[in-house]
PDB file of C-alpha atoms in Angstrom:
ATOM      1  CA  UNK A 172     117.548  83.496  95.034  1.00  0.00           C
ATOM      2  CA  UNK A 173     116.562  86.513  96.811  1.00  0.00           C
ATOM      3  CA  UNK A 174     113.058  87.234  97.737  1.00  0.00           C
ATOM      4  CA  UNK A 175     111.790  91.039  98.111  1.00  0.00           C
ATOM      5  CA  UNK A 176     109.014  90.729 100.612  1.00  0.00           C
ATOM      6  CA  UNK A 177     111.242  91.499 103.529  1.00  0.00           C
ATOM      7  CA  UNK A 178     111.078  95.096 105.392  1.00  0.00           C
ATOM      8  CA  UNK A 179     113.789  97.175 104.101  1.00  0.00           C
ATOM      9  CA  UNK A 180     116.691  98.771 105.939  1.00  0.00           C
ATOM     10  CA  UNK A 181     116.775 102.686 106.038  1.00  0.00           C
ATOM     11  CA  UNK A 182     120.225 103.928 104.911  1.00  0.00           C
ATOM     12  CA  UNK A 183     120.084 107.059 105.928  1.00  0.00           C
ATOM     13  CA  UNK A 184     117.764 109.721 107.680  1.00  0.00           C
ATOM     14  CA  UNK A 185     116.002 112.492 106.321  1.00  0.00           C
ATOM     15  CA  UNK A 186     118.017 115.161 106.970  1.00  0.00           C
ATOM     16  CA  UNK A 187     121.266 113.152 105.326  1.00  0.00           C
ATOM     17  CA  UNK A 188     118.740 112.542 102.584  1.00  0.00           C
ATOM     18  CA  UNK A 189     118.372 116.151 102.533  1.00  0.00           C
ATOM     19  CA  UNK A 190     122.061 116.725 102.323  1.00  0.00           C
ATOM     20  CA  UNK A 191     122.768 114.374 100.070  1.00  0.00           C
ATOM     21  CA  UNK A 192     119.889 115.429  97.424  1.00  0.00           C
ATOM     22  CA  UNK A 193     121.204 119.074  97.335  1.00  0.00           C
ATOM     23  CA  UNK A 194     118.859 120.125 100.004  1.00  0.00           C
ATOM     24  CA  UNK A 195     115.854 122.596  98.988  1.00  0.00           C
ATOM     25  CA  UNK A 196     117.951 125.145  96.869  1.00  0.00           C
ATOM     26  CA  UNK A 197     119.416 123.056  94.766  1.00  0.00           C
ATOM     27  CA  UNK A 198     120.412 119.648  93.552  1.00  0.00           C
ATOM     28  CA  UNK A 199     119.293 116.562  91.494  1.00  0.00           C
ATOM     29  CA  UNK A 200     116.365 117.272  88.990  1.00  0.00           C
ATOM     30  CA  UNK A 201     116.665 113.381  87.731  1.00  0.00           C
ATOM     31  CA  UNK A 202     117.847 110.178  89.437  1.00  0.00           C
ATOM     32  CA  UNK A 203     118.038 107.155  87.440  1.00  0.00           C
ATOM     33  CA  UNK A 204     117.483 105.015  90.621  1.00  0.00           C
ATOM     34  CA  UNK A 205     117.217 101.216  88.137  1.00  0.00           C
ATOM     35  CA  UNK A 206     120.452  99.741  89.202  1.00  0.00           C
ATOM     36  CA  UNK A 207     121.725  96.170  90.708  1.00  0.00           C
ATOM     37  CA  UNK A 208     120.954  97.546  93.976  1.00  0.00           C
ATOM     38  CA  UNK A 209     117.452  98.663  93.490  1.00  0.00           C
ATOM     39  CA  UNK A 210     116.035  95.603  95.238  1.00  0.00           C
ATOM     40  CA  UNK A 211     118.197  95.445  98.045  1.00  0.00           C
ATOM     41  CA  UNK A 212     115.653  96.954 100.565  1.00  0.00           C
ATOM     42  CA  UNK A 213     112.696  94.921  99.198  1.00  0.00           C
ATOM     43  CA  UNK A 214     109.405  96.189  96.973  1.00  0.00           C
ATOM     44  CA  UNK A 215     108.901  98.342 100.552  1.00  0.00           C
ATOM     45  CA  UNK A 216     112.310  99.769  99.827  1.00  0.00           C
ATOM     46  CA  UNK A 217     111.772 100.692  96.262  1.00  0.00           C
ATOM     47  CA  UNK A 218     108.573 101.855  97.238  1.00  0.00           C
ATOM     48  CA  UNK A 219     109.379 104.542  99.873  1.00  0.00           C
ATOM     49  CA  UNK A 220     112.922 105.201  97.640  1.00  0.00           C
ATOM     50  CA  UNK A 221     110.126 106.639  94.977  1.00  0.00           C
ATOM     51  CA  UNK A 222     107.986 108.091  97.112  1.00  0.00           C
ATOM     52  CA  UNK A 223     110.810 110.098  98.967  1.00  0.00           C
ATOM     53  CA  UNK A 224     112.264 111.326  95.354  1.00  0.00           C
ATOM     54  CA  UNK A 225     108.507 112.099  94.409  1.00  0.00           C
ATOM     55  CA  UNK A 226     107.912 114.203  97.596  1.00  0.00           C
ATOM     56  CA  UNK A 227     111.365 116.299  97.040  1.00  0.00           C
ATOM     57  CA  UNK A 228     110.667 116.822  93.109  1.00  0.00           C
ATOM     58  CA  UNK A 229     112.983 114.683  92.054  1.00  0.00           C
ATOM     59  CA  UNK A 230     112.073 112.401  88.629  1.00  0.00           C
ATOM     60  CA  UNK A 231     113.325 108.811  89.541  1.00  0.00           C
ATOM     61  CA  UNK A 232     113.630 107.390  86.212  1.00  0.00           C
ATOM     62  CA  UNK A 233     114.403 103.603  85.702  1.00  0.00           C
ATOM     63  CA  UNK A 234     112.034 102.232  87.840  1.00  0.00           C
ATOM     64  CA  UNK A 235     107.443 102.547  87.525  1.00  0.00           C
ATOM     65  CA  UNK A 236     104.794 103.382  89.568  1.00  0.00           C
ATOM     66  CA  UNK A 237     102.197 101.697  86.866  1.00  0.00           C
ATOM     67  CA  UNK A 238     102.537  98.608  84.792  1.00  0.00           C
ATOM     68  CA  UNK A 239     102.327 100.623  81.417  1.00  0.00           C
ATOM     69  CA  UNK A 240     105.325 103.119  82.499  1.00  0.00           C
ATOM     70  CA  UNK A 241     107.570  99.873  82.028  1.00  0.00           C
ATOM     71  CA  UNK A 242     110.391 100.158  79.824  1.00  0.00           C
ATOM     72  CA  UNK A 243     109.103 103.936  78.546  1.00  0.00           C
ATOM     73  CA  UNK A 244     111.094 107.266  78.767  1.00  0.00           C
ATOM     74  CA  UNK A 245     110.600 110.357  80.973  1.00  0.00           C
ATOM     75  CA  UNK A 246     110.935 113.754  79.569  1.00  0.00           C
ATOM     76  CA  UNK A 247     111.148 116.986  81.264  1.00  0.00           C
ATOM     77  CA  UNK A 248     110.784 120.848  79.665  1.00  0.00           C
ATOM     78  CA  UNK A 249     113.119 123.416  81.130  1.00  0.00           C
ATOM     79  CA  UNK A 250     113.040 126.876  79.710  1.00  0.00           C
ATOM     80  CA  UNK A 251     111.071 125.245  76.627  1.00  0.00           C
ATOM     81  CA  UNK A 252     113.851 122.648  76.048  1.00  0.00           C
ATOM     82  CA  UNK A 253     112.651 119.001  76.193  1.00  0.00           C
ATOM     83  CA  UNK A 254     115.280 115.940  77.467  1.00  0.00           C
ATOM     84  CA  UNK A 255     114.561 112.497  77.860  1.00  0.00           C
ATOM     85  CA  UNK A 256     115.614 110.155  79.935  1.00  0.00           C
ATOM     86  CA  UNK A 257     115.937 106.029  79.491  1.00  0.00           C
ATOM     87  CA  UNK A 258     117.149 103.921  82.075  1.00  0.00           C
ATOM     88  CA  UNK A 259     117.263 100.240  82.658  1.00  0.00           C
ATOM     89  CA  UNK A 260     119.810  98.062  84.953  1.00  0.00           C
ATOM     90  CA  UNK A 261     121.442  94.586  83.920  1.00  0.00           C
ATOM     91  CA  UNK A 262     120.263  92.766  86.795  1.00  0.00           C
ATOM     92  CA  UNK A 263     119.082  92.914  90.670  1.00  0.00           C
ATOM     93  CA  UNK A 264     121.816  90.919  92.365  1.00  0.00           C
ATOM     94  CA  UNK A 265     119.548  88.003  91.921  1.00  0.00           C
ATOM     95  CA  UNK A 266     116.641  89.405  93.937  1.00  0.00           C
ATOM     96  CA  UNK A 267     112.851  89.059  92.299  1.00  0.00           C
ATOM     97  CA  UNK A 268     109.873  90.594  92.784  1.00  0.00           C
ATOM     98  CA  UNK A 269     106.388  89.018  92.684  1.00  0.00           C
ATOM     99  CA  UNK A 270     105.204  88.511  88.843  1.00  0.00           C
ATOM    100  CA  UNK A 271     102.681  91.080  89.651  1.00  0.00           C
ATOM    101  CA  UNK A 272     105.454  93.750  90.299  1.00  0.00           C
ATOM    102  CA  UNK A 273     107.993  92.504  88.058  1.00  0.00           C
ATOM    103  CA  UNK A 274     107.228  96.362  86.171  1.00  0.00           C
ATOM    104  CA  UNK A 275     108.552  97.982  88.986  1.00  0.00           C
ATOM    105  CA  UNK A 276     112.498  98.028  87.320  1.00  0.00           C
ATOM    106  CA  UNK A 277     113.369  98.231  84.295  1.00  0.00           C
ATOM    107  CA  UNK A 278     115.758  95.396  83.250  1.00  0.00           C
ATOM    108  CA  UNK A 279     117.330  95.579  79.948  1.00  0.00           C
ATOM    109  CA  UNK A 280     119.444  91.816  79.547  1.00  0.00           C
ATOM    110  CA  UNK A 281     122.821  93.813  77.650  1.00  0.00           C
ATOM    111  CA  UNK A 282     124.726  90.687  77.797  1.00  0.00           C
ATOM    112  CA  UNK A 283     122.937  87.143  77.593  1.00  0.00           C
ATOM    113  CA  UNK A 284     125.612  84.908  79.735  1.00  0.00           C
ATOM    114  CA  UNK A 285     123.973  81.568  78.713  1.00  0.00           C
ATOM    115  CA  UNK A 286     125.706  79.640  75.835  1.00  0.00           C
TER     116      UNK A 286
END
């Protein structure tokens, strides 16, 4: 098993961030960012992934800031409309995080491989 204390990687600066994320004009309201590879940069890596979307207005849904945010909705108002958002992933690539920060991603277990 995979531990996530470890310093992450960066994958990209912040101006390809910027390009990537539609830049200031434009571009992703909502990013589900709970997926298998949510872990791969560590806690650290989540961490800063949140804070970046955070700083750039960007929801990041799928993944909590506080324990009682797990496995809850977002919802946004636009022009008086309301959406909401759920997200969860099937797994981390078998990488945990502490018990204290298991919150942090929302894992929803679709398809139970034991017999």
């Amino acid at each position: 098993r995979f531990d996530c204390v470890s310093a992450p990687i960066e994958c990209c600066s912040p101006e390809q961030f910027q390009h990537l994320a539609g830049g200031k004009h434009g571009g992703f309201t909502v990013l589900n960012i709970a997926n298998n590879h949510s872990l791969d940069m560590g806690l650290e890596g989540l961490l800063t992934t949140q804070q970046t979307l955070q700083e750039n207005g960007i929801l990041a849904i799928g993944t909590n800031s506080k324990p009682d945010e797990r496995d809850k909705g977002r919802i946004i108002e636009r022009k008086g409309i309301k959406v909401g958002f759920v997200a969860a992933t099937f797994g981390t690539n078998g990488r945990t995080l502490p018990e204290a920060e298991a919150y942090r991603v929302n894992v929803a277990k679709l398809c139970d491989k034991t017999p």
